Short mmCIF file of C-alpha atoms in Angstrom, two decimals:
data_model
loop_
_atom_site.label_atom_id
_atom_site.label_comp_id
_atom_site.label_asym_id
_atom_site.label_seq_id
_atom_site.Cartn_x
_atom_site.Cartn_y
_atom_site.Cartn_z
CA UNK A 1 160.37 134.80 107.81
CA UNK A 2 157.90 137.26 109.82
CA UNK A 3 155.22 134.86 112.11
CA UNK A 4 152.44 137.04 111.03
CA UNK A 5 153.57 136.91 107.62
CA UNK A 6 153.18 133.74 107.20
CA UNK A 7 150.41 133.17 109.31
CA UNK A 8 148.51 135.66 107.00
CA UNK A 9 149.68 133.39 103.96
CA UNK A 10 148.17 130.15 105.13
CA UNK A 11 144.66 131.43 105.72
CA UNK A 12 144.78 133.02 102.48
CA UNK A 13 146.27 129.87 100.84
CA UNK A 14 143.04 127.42 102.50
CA UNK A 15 141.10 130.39 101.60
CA UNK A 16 141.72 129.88 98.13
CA UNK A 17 141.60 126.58 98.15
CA UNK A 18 138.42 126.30 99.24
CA UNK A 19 137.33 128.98 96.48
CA UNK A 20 139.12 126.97 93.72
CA UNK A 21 136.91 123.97 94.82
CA UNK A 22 133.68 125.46 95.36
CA UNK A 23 134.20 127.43 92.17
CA UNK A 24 137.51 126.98 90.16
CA UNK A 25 136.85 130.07 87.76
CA UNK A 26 137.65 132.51 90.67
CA UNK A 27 140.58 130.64 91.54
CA UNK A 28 141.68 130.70 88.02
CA UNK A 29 141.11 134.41 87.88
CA UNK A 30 143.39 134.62 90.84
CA UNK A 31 146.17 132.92 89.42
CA UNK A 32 146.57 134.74 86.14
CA UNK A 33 146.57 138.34 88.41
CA UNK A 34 148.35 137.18 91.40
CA UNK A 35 151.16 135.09 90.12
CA UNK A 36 152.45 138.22 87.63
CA UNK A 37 152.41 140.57 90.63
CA UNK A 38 154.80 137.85 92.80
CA UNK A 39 157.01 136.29 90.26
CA UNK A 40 159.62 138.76 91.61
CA UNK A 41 159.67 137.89 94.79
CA UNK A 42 162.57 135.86 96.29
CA UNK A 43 162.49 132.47 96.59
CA UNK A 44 161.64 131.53 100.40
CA UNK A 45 160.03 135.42 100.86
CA UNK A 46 156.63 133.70 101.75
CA UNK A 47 157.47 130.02 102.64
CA UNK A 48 160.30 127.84 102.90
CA UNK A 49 161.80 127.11 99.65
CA UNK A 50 159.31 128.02 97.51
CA UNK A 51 158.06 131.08 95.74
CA UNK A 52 154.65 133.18 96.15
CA UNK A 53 153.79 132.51 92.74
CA UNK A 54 154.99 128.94 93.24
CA UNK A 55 152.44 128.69 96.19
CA UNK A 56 150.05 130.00 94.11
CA UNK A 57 149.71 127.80 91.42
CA UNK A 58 150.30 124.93 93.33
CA UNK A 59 147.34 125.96 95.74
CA UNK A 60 144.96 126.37 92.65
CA UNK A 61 146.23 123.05 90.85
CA UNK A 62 145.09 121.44 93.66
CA UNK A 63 141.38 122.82 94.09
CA UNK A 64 140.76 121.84 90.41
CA UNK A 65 141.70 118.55 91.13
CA UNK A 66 139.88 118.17 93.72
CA UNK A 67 137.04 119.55 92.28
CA UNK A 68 137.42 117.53 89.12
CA UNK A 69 137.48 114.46 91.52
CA UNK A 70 134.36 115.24 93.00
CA UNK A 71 132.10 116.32 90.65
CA UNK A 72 133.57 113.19 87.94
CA UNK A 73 134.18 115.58 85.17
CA UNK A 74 136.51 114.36 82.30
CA UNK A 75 137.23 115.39 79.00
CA UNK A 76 138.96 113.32 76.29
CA UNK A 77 142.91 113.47 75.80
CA UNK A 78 143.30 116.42 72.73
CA UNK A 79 146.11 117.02 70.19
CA UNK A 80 147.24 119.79 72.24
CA UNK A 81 147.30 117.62 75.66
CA UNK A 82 149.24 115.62 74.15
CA UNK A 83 152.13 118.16 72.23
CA UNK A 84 152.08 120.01 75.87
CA UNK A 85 153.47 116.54 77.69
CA UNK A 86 155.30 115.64 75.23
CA UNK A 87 157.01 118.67 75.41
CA UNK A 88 157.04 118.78 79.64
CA UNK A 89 157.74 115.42 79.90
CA UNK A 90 160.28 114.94 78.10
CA UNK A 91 161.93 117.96 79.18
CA UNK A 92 161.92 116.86 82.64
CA UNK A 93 162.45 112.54 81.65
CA UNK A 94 165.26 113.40 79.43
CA UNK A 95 167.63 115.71 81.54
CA UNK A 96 166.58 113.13 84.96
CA UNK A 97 168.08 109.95 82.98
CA UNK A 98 171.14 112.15 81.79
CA UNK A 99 171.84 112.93 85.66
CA UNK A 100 171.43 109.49 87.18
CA UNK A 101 173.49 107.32 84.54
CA UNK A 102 176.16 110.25 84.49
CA UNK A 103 176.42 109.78 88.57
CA UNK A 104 176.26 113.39 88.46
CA UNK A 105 175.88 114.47 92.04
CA UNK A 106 173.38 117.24 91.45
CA UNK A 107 172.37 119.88 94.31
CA UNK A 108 168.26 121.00 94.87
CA UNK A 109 168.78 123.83 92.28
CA UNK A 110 169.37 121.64 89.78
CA UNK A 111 166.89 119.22 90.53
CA UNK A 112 164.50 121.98 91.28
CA UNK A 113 165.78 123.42 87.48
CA UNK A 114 165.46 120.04 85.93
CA UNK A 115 161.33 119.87 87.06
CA UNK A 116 160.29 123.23 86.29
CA UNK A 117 158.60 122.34 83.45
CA UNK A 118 156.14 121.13 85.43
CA UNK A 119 155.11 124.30 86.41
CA UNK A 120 154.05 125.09 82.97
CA UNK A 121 152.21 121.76 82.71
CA UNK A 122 150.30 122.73 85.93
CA UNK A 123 148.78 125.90 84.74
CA UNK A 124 148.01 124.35 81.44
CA UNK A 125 145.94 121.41 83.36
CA UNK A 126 144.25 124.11 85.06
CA UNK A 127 143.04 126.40 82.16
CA UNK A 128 142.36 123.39 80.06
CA UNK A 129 140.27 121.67 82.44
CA UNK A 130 138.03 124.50 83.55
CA UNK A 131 134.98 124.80 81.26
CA UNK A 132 135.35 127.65 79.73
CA UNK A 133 131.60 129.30 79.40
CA UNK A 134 131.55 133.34 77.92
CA UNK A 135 130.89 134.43 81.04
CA UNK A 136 133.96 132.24 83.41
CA UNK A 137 136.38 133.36 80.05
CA UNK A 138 135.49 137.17 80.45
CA UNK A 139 136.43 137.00 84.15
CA UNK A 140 140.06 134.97 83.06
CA UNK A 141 140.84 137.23 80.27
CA UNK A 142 139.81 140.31 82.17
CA UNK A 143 141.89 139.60 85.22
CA UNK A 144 145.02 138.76 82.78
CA UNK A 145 144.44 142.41 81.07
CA UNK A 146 144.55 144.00 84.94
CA UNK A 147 147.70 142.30 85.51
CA UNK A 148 149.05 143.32 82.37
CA UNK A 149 148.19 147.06 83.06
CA UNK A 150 149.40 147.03 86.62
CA UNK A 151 152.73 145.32 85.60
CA UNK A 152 152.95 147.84 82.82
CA UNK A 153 152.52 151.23 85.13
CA UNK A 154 155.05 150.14 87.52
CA UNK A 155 157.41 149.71 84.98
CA UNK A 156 156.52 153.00 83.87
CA UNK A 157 156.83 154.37 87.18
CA UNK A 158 160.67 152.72 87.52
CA UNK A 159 161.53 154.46 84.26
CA UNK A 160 160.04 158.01 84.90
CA UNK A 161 162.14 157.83 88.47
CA UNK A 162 159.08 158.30 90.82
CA UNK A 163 159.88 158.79 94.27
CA UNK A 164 160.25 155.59 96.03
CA UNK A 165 159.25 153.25 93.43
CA UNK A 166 162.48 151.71 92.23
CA UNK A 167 164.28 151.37 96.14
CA UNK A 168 160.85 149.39 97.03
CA UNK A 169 161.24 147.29 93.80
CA UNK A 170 164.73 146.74 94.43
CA UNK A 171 164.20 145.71 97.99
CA UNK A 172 161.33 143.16 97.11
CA UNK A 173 161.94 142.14 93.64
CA UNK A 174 165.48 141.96 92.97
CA UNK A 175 166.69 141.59 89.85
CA UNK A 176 169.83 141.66 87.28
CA UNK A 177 171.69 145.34 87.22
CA UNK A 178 172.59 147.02 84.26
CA UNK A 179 174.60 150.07 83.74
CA UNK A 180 171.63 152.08 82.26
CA UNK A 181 168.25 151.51 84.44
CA UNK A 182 165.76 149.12 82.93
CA UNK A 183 162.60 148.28 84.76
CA UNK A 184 161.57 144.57 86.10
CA UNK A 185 158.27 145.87 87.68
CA UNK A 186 157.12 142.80 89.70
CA UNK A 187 158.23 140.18 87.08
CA UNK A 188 162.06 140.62 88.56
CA UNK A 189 163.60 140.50 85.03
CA UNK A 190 163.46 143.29 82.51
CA UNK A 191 163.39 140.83 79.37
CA UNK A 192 160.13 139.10 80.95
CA UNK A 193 158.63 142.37 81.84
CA UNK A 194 158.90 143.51 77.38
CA UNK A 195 157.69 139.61 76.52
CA UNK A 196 154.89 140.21 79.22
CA UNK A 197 154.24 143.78 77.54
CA UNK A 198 153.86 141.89 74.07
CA UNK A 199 151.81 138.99 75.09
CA UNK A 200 149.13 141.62 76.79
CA UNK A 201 149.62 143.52 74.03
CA UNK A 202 148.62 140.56 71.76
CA UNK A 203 145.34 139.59 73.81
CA UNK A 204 143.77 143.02 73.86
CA UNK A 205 144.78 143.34 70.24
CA UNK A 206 142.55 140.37 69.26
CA UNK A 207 139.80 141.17 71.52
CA UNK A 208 139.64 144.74 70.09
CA UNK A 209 140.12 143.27 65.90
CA UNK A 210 137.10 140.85 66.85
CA UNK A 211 134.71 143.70 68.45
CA UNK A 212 134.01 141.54 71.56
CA UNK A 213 131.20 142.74 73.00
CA UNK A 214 132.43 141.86 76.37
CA UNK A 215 135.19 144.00 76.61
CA UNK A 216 134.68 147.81 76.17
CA UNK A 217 136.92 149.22 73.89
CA UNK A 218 138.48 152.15 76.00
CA UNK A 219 139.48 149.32 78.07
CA UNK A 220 141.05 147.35 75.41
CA UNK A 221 142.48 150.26 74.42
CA UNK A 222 143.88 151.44 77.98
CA UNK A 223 145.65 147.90 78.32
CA UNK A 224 147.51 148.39 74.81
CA UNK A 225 148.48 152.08 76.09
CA UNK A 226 149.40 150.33 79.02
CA UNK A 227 151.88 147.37 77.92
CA UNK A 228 153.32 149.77 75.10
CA UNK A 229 154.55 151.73 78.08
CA UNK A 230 155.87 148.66 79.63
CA UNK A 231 157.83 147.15 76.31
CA UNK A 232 159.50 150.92 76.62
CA UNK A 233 160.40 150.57 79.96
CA UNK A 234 161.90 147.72 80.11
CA UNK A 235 164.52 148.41 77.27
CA UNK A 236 163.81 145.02 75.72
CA UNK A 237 164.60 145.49 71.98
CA UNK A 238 163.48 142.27 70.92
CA UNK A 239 160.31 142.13 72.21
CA UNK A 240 159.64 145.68 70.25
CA UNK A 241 161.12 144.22 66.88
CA UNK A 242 159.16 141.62 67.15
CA UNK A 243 155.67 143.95 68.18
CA UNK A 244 155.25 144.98 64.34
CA UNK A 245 155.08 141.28 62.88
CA UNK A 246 152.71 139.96 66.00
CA UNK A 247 150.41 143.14 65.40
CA UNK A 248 150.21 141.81 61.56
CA UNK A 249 149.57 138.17 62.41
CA UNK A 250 146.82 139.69 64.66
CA UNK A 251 144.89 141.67 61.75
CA UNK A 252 145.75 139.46 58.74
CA UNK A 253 144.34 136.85 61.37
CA UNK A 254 140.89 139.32 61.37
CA UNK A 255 141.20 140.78 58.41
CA UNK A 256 140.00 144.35 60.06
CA UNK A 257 142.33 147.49 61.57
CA UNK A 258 140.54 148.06 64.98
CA UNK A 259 140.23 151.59 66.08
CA UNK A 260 141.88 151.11 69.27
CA UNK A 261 145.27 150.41 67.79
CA UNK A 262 144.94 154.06 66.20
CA UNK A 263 144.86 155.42 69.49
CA UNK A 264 147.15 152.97 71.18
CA UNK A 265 149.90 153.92 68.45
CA UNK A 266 149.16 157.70 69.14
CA UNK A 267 149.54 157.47 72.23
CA UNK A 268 152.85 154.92 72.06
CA UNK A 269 154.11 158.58 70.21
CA UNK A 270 153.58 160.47 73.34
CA UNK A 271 155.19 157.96 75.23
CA UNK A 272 158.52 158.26 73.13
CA UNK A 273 158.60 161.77 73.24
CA UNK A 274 158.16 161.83 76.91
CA UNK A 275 160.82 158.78 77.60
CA UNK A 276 163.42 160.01 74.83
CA UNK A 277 166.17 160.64 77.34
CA UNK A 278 165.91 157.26 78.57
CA UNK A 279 165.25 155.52 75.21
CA UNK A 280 168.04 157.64 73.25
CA UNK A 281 170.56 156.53 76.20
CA UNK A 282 169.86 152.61 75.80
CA UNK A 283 170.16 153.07 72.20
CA UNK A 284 173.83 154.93 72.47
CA UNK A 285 175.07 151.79 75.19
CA UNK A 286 173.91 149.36 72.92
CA UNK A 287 175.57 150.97 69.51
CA UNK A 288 172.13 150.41 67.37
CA UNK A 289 172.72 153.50 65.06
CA UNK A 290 176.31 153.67 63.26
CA UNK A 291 178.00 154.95 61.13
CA UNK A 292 176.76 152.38 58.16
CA UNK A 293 173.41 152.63 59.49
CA UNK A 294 171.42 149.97 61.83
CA UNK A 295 173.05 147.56 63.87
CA UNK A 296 172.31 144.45 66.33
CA UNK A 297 172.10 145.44 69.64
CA UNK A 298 176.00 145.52 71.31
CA UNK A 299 174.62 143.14 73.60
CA UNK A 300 173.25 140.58 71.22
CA UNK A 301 176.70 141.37 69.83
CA UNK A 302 177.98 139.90 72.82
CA UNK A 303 176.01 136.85 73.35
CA UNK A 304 176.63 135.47 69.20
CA UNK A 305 180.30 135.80 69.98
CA UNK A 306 180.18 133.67 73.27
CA UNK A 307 177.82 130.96 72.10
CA UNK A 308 180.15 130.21 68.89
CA UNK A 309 183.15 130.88 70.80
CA UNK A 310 182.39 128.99 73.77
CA UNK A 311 178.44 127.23 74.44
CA UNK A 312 178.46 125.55 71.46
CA UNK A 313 181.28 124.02 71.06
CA UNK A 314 180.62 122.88 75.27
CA UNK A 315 177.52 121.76 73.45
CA UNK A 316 178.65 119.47 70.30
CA UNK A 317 179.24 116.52 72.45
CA UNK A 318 176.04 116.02 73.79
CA UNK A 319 173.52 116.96 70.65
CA UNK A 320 170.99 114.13 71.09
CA UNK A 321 170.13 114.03 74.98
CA UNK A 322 171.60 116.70 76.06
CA UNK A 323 174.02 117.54 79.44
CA UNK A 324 170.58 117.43 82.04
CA UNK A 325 170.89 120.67 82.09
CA UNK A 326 174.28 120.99 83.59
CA UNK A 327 176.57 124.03 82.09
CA UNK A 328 179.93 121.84 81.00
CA UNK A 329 182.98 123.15 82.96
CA UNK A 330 184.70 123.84 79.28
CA UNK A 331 181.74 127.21 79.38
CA UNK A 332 183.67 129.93 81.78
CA UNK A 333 181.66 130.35 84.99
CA UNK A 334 181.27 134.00 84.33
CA UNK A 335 179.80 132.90 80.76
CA UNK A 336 176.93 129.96 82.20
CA UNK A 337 174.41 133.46 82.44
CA UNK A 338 175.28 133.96 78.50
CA UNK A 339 173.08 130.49 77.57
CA UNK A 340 169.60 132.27 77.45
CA UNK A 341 168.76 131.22 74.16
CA UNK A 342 165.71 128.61 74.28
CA UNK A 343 167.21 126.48 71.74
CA UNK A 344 170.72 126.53 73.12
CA UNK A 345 168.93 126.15 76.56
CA UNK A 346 166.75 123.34 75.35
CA UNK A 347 169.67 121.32 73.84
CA UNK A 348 171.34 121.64 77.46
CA UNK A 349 168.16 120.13 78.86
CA UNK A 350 167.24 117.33 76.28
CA UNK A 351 169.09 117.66 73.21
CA UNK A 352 168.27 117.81 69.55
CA UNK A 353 165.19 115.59 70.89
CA UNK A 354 164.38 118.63 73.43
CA UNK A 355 164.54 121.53 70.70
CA UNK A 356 162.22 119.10 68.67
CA UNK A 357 159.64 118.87 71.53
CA UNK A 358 159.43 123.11 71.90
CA UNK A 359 159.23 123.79 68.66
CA UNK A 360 156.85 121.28 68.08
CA UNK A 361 154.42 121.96 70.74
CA UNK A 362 154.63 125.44 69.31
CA UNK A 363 153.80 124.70 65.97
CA UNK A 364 151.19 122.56 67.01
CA UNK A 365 150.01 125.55 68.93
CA UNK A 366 149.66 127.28 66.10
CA UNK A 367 148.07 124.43 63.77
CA UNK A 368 144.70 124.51 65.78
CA UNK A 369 144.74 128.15 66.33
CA UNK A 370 144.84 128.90 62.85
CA UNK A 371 141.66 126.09 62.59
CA UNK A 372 139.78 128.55 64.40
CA UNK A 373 139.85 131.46 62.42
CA UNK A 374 136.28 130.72 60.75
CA UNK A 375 135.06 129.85 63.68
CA UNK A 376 131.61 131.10 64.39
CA UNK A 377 132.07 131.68 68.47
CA UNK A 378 134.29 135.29 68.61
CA UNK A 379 135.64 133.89 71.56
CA UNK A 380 137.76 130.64 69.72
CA UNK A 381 138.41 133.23 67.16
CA UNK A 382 139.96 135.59 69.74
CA UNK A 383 141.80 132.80 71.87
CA UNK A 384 143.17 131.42 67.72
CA UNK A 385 143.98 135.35 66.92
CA UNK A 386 146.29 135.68 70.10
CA UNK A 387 147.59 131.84 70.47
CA UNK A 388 149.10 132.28 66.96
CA UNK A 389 150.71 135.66 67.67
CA UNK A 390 152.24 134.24 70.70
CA UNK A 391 153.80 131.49 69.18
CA UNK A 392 155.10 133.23 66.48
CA UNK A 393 156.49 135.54 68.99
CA UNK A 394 157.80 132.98 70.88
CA UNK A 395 159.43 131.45 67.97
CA UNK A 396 161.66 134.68 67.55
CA UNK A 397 162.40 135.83 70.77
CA UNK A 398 163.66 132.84 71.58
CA UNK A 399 166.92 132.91 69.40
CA UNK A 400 167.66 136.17 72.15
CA UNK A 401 166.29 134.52 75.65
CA UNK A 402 164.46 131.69 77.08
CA UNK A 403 160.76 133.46 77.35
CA UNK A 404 158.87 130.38 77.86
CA UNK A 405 161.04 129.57 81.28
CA UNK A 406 160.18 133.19 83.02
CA UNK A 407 158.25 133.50 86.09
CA UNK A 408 155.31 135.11 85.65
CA UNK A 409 155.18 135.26 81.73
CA UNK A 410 155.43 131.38 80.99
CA UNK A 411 151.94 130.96 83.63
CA UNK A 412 149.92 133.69 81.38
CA UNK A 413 151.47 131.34 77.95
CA UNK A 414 150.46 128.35 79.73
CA UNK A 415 147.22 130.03 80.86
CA UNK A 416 146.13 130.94 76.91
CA UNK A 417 147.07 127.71 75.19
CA UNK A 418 145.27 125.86 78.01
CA UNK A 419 142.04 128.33 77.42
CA UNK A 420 142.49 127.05 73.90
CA UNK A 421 143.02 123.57 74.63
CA UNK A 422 139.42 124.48 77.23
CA UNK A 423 137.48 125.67 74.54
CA UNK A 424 138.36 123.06 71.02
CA UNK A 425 137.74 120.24 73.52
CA UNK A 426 134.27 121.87 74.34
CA UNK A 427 133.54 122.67 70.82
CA UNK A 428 134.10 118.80 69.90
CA UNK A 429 132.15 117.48 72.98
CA UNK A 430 128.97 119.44 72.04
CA UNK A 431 129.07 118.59 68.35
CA UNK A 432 126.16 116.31 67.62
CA UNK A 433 126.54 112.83 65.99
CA UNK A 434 125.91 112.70 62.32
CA UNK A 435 122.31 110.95 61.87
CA UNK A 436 121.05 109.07 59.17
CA UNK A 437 117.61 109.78 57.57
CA UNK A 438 116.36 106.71 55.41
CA UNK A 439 114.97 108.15 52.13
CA UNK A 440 111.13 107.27 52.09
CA UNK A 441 111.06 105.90 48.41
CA UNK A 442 114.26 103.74 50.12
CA UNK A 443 112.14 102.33 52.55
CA UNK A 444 108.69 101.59 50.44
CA UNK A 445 111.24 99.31 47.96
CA UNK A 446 112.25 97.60 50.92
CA UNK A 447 108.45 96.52 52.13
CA UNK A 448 108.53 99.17 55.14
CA UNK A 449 105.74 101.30 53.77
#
């Protein structure tokens, strides 16, 4: 690793730590844009055995603590604090036990596999510890929507061939190959960079259906545009399929069409028309049109056949804790890649127990979000609006991969529910005792007047 490099890297890592102390809002606002824009970046490309986004995170976790330390500010333990670590805890508890009393000699990827949850617990502590005022929430939300559009143009620059984009990409942020070019912009995965698409998609969406007046609606608008391009690029059927029914959660959620989804769906037109050749050949290598009309995708084809053939059956034996999330040698090596479902995954990790933790942190998720749909403040309405969409979209994408585990895209998921978490816990800190008025005519009979 380059001297300057990572010279450059520490003073911008105490620089942001002492920016995340002084005022953690910035700091927050830095995470949500930064970490998106490094998730594809190799492990060790910054520092030693961690990644940028890593550094990141763990750089910002820190400055809230410390500033939560020092200026004594606590908030009571929620519903959703607790669903969240249930969930992270025991997906981390679970798989740990599994390894130690199966004397399975486990190497630092699997120990560094078996904690990544953690990650995800971080960024939630963060969000749902920083008191979330309009003003500190239109700096988050903004800086996620930047991210969003900046993730979405490079894709769109990978797909449209521009000179020099995709060698630089695949130089700096490697990721999988595939015999018809798909786009990982900086997220490194092509499946993350569709979810990523979606989940901006989803926050602008509810912004724009609530008319919040602090975020101009050609903006809104331009961020749509901007993660519709994206979901194209990056090929990802699933994450399109499942566009449609997050778009109606969204407006039955608000009960109004905003104008800015007229536009953003004109425009999506253009963008077909102008990315047909590359559209119409993903389409023809994964079979989707035949002969008897629509079909699954040849790859999802694929992965069915290998998880009944061969990942669940590897599976059966260990339904209640799991394996710690250690492929059994029964799976072909060249099929281990082929368990990216985040059930399947989450049985690996911690069982039955561990698919009972995800979904139910999800559907409490969606439980309080729903609870703030008559919400006076726009912004808990907004925050509800997109919380719910995301879990419902998380909920079907992840029969196809495991979305809530990718770089980059499980820190902005983490980053809303926290904001959620941020701003129920303020709502029920600020809501007055009930108080007691003695009826006069009460207190006469009594002697007292």
């Amino acid at each position: 690793m380059n001297v300057v490099v990572a010279a450059v890297g520490g003073v911008a890592a105490l620089g942001l730590l002492a920016l995340t102390i002084r005022r953690p809002i910035f700091g927050c606002a830095v995470l949500v844009l930064t970490v998106p824009l490094t998730a594809g970046l190799t492990r060790g490309a910054v520092i030693p055995v961690l990644k940028a986004s890593e550094v990141i995170l763990l750089v910002v976790l820190a400055g809230v603590v410390i500033h939560q330390v020092t200026t004594r500010r606590s908030r009571p333990v929620s519903g959703l604090d607790i669903a969240v670590g249930a969930y992270v805890i025991g997906s981390i508890v679970i798989p740990w036990t599994v390894l130690l009393l199966s004397h399975w000699s486990a190497d630092l990827d699997t120990w560094r596999t078996v904690l990544s949850p953690a990650l995800f617990l971080g960024v939630y502590y963060v969000f749902s510890r920083t008191a979330p005022t309009h003003d500190r929430l239109r700096i988050v939300l903004n800086s996620t929507l930047a991210a969003g559009v900046i993730v979405g143009l490079i894709a769109g620059a990978e797909i449209l061939n521009l000179p020099g984009v995709r060698d630089f990409f695949a130089t700096y942020y490697p990721g999988p190959s595939q015999a018809s070019y798909r786009a990982n912009s900086t997220l490194g995965h092509y499946s993350a960079v569709g979810a990523f698409g979606l989940l901006t998609f989803i926050l602008a969406l509810s912004l724009a259906a609530f008319r919040h007046r602090d975020f101009p609606g050609w903006w809104l608008a331009a961020v749509m545009g901007a993660s519709a391009l994206g979901m194209l690029a990056s090929g990802t059927w699933a994450a399109l399929a499942t566009l449609p029914v997050a778009t109606v959660i969204v407006l039955f959620y608000a009960r109004r069409v905003p104008r800015e989804l007229i536009v953003t769906v004109a425009c999506a037109a253009v963008l077909v028309v102008v990315l047909w050749p590359e559209i119409s050949q993903r389409i023809e290598s994964q079979q989707l049109i035949t002969a008897q009309g629509f079909a699954l995708p040849e790859s999802m084809q694929t992965r069915i056949r290998y998880w009944t053939e061969f990942i669940i059956p590897a599976l059966s034996d260990h339904l209640w804790v799991g394996t710690g999330t250690v492929i059994p040698s029964t799976v072909p090596d060249r099929l281990t890649s082929f368990v990216d479902n985040e059930y399947l995954w989450a049985a690996f990790r911690a069982g039955l127990v561990g698919v009972a933790l995800l979904v139910g942190m999800l559907l409490t998720i969606m439980s309080v979000a729903w609870k703030q749909r008559g919400d006076m403040d726009p912004s808990r309405r907004v925050i509800g609006a997109a919380s719910l969409a995301t879990c419902a979209m998380l909920l079907m994408l992840g029969a196809t991969a495991q979305y809530i585990t990718f770089a980059g895209l499980s820190q902005e998921i983490a980053m809303l529910v926290g904001v959620l978490a941020g701003l129920t816990a303020a709502v029920d800190v600020r809501r007055p005792a009930a108080v007691v008025v003695a009826n006069p005519k009460e207190s006469t009979a009594l002697g007292l007047g």
